[in-house]
Short mmCIF file of C-alpha atoms in Angstrom, two decimals:
data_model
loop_
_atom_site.label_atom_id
_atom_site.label_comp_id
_atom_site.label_asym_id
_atom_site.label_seq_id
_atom_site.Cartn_x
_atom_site.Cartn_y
_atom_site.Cartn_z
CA UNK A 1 -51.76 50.34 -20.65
CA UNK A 2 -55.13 50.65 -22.62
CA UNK A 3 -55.70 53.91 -22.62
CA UNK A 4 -52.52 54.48 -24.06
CA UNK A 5 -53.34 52.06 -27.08
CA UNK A 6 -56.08 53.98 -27.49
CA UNK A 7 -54.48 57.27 -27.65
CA UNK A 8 -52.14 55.85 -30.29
CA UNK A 9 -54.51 54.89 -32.42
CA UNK A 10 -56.05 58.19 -31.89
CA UNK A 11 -52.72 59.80 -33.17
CA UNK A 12 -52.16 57.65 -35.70
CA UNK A 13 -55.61 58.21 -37.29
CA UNK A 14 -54.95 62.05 -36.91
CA UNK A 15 -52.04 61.77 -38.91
CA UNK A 16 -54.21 59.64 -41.80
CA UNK A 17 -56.45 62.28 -41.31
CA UNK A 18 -53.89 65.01 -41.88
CA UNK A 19 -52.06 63.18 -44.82
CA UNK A 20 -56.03 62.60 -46.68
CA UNK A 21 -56.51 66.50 -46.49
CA UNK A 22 -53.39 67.26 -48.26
CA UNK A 23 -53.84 64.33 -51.11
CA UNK A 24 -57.19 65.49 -51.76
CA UNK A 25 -57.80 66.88 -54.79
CA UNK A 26 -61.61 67.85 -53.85
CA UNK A 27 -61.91 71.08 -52.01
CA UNK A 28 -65.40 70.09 -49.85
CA UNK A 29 -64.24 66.68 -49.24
CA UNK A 30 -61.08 68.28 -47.55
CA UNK A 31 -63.14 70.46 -45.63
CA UNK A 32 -65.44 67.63 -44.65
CA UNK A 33 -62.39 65.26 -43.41
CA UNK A 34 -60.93 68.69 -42.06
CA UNK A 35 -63.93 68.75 -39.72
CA UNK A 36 -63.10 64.86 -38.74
CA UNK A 37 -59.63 66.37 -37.58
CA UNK A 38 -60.90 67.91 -35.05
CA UNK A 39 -63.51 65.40 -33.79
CA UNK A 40 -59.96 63.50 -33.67
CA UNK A 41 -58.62 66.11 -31.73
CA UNK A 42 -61.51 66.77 -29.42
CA UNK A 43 -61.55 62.96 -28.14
CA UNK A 44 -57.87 63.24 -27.67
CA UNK A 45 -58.04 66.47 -25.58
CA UNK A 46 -61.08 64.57 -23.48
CA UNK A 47 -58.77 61.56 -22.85
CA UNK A 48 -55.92 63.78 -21.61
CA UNK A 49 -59.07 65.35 -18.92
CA UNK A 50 -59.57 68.61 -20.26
CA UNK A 51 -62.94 69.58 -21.12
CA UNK A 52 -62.44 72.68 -21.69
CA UNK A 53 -60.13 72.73 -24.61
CA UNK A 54 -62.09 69.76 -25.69
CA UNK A 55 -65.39 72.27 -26.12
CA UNK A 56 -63.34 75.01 -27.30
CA UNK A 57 -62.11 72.82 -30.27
CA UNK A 58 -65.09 71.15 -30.67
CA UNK A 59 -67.11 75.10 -31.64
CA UNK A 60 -64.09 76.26 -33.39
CA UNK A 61 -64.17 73.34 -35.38
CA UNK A 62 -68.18 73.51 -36.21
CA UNK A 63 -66.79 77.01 -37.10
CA UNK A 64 -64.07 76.73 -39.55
CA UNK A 65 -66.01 74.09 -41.50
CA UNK A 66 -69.25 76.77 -41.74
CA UNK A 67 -66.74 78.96 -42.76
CA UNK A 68 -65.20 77.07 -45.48
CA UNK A 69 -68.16 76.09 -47.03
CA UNK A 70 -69.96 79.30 -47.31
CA UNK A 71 -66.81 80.77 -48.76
CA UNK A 72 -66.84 77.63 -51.50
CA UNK A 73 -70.14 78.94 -52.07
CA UNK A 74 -69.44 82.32 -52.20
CA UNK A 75 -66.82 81.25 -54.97
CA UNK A 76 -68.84 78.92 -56.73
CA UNK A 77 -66.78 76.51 -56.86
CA UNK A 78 -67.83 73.30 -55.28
CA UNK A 79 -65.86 70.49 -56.69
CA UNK A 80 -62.79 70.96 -57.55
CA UNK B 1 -44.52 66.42 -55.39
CA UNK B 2 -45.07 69.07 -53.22
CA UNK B 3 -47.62 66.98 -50.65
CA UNK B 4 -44.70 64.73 -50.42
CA UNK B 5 -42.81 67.46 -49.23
CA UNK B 6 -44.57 68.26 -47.03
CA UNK B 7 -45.23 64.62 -45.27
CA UNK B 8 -41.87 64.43 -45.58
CA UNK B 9 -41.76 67.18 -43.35
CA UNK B 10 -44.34 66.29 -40.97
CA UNK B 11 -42.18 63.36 -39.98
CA UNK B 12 -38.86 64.91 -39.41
CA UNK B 13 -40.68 67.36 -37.30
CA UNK B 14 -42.71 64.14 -35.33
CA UNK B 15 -38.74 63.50 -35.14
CA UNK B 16 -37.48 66.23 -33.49
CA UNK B 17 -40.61 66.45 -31.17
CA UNK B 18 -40.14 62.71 -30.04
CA UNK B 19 -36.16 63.49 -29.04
CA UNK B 20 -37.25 66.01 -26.62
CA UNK B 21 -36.94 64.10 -23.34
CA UNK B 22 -35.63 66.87 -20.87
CA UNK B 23 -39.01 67.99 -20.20
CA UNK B 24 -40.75 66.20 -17.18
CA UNK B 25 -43.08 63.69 -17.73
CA UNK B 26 -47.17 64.53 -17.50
CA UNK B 27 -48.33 64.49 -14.40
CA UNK B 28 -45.03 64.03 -12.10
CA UNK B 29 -45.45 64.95 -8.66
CA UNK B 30 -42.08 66.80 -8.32
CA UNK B 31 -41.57 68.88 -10.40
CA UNK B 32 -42.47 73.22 -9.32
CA UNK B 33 -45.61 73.63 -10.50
CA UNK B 34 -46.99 70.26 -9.25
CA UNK B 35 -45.53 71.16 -6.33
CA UNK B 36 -46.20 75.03 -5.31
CA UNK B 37 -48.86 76.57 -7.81
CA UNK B 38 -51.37 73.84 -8.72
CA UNK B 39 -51.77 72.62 -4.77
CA UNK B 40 -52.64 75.94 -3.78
CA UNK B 41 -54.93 76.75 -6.86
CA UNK B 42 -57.09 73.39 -6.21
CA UNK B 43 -57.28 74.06 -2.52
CA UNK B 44 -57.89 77.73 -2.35
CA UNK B 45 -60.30 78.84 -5.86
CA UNK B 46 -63.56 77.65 -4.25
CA UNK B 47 -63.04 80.49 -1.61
CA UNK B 48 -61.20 83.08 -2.83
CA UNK B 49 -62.97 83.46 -6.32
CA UNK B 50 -66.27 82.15 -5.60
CA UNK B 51 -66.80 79.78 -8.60
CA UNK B 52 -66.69 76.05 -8.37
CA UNK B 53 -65.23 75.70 -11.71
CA UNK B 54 -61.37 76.08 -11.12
CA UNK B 55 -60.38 76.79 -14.68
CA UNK B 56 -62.73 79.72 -14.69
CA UNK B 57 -61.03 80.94 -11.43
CA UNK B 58 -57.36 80.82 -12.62
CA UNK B 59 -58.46 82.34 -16.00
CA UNK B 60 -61.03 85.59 -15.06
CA UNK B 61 -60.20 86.11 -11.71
CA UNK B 62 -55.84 84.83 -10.86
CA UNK B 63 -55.26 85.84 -14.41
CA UNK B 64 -57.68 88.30 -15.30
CA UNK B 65 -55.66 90.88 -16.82
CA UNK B 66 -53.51 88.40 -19.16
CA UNK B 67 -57.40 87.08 -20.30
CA UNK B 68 -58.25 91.56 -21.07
CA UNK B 69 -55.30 91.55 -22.88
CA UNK B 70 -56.41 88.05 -24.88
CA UNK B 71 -59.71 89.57 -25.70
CA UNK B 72 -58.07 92.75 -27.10
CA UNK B 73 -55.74 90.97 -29.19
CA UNK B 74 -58.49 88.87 -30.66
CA UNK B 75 -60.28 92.36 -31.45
CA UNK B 76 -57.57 93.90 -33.13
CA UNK B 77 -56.69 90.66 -35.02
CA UNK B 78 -60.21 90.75 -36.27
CA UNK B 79 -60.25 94.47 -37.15
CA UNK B 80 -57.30 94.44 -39.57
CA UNK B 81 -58.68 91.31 -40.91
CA UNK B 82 -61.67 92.98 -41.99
CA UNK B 83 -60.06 96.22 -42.44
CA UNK B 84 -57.35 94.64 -45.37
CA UNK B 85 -60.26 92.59 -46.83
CA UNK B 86 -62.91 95.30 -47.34
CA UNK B 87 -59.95 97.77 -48.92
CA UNK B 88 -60.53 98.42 -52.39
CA UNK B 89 -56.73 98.52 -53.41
CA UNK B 90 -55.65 94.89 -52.62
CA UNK B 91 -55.61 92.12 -55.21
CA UNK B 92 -58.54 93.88 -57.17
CA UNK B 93 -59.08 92.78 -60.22
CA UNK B 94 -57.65 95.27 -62.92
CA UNK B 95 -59.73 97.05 -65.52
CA UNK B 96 -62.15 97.75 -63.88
CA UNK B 97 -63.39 101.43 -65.18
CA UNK B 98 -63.40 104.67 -63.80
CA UNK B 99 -66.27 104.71 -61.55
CA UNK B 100 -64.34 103.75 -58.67
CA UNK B 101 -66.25 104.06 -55.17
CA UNK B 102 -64.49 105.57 -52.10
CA UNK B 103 -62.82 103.37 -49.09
CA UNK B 104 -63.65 100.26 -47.79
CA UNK B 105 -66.93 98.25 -48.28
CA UNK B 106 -67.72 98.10 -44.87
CA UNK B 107 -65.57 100.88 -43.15
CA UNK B 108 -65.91 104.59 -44.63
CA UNK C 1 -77.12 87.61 -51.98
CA UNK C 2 -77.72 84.11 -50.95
CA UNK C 3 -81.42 84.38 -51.48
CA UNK C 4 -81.62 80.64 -52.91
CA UNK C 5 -82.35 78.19 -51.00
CA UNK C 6 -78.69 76.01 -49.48
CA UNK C 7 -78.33 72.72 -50.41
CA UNK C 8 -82.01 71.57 -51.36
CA UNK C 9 -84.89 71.68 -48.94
CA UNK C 10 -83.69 69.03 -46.73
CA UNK C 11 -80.66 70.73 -45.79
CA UNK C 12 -82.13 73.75 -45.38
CA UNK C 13 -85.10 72.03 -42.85
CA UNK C 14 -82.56 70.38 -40.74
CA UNK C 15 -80.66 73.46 -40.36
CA UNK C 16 -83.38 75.56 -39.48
CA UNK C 17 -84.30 73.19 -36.98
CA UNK C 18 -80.15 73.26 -35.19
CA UNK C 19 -80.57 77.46 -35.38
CA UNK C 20 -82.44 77.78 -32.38
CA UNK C 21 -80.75 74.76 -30.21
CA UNK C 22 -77.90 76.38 -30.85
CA UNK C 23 -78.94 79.85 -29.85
CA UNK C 24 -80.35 78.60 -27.10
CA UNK C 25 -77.34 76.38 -26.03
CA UNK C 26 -74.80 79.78 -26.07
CA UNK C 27 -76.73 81.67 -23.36
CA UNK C 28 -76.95 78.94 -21.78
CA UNK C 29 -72.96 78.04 -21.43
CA UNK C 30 -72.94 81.91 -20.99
CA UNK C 31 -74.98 81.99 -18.03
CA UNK C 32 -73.18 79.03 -16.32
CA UNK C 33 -70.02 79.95 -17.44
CA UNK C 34 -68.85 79.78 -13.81
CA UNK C 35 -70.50 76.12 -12.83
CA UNK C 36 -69.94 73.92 -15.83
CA UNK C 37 -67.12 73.95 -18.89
CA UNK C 38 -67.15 76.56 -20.75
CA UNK C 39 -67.21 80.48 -20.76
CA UNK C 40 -67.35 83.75 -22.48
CA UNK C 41 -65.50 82.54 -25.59
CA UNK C 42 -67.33 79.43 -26.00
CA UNK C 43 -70.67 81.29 -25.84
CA UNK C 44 -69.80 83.89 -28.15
CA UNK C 45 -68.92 81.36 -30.90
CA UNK C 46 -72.04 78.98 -29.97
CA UNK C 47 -74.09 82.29 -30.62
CA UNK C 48 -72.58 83.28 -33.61
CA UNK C 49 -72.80 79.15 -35.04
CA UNK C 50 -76.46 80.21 -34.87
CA UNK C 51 -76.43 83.97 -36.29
CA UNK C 52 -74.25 82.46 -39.22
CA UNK C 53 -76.49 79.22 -39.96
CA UNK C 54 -79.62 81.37 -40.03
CA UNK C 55 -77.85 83.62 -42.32
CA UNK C 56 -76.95 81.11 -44.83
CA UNK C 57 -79.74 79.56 -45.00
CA UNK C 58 -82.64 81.88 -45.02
CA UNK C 59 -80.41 84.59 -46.94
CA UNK C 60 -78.43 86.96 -45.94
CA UNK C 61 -79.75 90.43 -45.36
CA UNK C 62 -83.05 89.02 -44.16
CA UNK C 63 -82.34 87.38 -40.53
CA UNK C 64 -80.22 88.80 -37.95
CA UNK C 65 -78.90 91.87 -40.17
CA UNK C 66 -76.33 92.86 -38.34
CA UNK C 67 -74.74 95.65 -40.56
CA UNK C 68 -70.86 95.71 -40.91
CA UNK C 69 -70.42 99.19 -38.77
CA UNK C 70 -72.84 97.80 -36.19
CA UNK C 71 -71.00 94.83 -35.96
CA UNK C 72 -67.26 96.10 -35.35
CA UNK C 73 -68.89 99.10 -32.74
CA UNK C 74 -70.30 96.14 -30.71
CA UNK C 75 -66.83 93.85 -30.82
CA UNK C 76 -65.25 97.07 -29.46
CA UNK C 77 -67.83 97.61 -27.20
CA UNK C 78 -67.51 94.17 -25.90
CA UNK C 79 -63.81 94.61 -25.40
CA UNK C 80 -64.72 98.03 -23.51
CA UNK C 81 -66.75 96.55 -21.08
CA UNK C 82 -64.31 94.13 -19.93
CA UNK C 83 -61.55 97.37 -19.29
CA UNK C 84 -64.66 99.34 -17.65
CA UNK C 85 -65.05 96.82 -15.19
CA UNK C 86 -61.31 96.63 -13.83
CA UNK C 87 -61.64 100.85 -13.47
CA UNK C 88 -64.79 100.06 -12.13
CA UNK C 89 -62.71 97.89 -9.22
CA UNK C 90 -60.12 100.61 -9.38
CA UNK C 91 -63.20 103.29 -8.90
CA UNK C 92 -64.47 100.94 -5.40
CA UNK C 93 -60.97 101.16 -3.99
CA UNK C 94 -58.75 98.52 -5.07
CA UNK C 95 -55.00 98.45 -5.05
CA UNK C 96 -54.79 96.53 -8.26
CA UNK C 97 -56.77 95.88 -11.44
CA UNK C 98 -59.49 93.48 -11.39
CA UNK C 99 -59.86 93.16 -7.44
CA UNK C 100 -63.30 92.02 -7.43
CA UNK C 101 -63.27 92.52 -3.84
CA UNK C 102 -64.06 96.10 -4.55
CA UNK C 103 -66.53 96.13 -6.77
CA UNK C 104 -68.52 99.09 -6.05
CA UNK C 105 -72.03 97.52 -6.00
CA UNK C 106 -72.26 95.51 -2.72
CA UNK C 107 -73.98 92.12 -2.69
CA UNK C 108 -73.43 90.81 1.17
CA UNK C 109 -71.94 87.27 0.21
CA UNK C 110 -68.14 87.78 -1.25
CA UNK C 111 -68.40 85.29 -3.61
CA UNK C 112 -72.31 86.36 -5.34
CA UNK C 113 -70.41 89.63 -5.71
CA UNK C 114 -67.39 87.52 -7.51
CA UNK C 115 -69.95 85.79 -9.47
CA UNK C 116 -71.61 88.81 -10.95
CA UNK C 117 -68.16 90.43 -12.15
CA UNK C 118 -67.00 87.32 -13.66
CA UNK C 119 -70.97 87.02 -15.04
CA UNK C 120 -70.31 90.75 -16.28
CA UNK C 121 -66.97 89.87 -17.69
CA UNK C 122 -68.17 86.97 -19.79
CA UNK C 123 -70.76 88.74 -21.11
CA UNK C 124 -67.76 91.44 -22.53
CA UNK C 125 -66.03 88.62 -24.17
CA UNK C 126 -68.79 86.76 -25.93
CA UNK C 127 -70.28 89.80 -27.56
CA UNK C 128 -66.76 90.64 -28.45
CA UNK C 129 -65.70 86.76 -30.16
CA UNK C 130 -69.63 86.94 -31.68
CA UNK C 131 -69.52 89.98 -32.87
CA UNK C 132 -65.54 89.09 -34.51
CA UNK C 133 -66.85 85.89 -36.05
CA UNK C 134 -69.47 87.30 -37.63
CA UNK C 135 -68.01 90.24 -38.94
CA UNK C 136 -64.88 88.04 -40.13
CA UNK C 137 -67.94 86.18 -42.74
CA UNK C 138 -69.38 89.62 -43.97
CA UNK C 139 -66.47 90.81 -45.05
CA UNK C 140 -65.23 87.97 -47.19
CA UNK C 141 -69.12 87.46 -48.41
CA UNK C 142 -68.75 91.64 -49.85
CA UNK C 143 -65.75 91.11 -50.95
CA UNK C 144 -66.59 88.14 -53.33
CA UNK C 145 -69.44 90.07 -54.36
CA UNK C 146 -67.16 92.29 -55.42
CA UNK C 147 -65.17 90.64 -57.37
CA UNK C 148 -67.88 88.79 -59.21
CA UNK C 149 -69.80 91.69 -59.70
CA UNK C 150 -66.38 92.96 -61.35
CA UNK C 151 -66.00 90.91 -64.40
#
């Protein structure tokens, strides 16, 4: 019965999460919560027992978020 | 307006996802692939593919050609990505004089 | 061209302090691909986390200057070696593709000989989701240049 309390919170904090990206009116702070989507997701994929996926979105994630920034870089525009 | 929309959105579709309750529960013992697949997968990759990690088992050696066929895709996917992005006749900015170079930045 | 420095000199320490951790972390998960979580893809986008950081930071045509012809050649050449090593089984006899069984270099224990195909295998797909990654940043970096250099 705990774990799935925890999962729930876990779910409900991804949709927080989710919601706080799209009211954002920063560009880098919605990359930086982005990035704390898929931490989210990562600890959710290790509590279901799959470490795979869980390292798979943990890199991708690290990924997008290098991507994103050097692009708002690139574009010079940091703030929004 | 239009992030309301779209949380709007994200419920109905949590909705929709939480009425779905003809698919078997996680982790039941009875239903086929519990039953005839998975058994024979845990009990038989340490032998027949060699590696002790059964995930790397089913996916490069049971289902090696579906995992070529992944890796391909991801090429190609990759390619045209960089193909449409380095082509000088999308979404350039008009104006821009005569000297115009030749082909792609990257590809010529 | 990126030349200045990232985000101030702290930033740009720390950073250059992950680079080689990380480097050294994606042969790593590539060599035990077959023992621990993990594989080919993972590797390949560890590696390239550490190509890409390096970039940024210590600008981007002097570290790791992989050009953008070289780069596309080698994700192709990745996906190649995967294919050449199912004709490779086809070559040793096999009925179907990918029957490591066959592989035409023998190693007396079946399952070293199923370890170095899957080892070779790997190796295919990380240069191939490296090599992808990286060339997916160079293009939008020339193509902003581009544009800015435009107007």
């Amino acid at each position: 019965m705990q774990i799935y309390f925890v999962e729930a919170v876990l779910l409900v904090f991804l949709i927080l999460i989710t919601c706080a990206v799209i009211f954002c009116k920063d560009i880098l702070s919605a990359v930086v919560i982005y990035s704390s989507f898929s931490f989210t997701a990562v600890l959710l994929y290790l509590m279901m027992g799959s470490p795979d996926v869980a390292f798979t979105e943990c890199v991708i994630g690290a990924i997008s978020t290098i991507f994103f920034v050097a692009v708002l870089r690139k574009i010079d525009r940091w703030c929004d | 307006m239009r992030g309301l929309v779209a949380v709007l959105l994200a419920v109905v579709t949590g909705i929709f996802c939480s009425y779905v309750t003809f698919l078997p529960k996680i982790g039941d013992v009875n239903t086929a692939p519990n039953q005839h697949v998975t058994p024979t997968y845990i009990s038989r990759s340490a032998e027949d593919t060699g590696s002790p990690n059964i995930v790397t088992g089913v996916i490069i050696d049971y289902r090696g050609f579906d995992t070529m066929y992944e890796t391909t895709v991801m090429f190609l996917a990759g390619l045209t990505t960089v193909l449409v992005l380095t082509s000088n006749t999308v979404g350039r900015r008009p104006e821009k004089g005569a000297d115009e170079p030749e082909g792609g930045a990257i590809i010529k | 061209m990126m030349k200045d420095a990232f985000g101030g000199i702290v930033l740009s320490t720390s950073f250059r302090w992950l680079v080689p951790f990380s480097i050294v972390y994606g042969v790593i998960i590539l060599c035990l691909g077959e023992y621990s979580p993990g594989g080919g893809f993972q590797a390949g986008a560890l590696l390239s986390v550490g190509v890409l950081l390096s970039r940024i930071i210590l600008g981007w045509d002097t570290t790791f200057d992989v050009k953008g012809t070289t780069s596309v050649w080698l994700a192709g050449a990745g996906t190649f070696l995967y294919a050449f090593t199912g004709w490779l089984t086809l070559l040793g006899g096999a009925d179907y593709f990918l029957d490591y069984n066959f592989f035409p270099i023998h190693i007396e224990p079946m399952h070293e000989m199923h370890a170095w195909s899957i080892f070779l295998i790997e190796i295919g797909v990380a240069t191939c989701v490296m090599m992808t990654i990286i060339n997916l940043l160079e293009a939008i970096v020339k193509r902003s240049e581009e544009n800015v250099g435009s107007n």
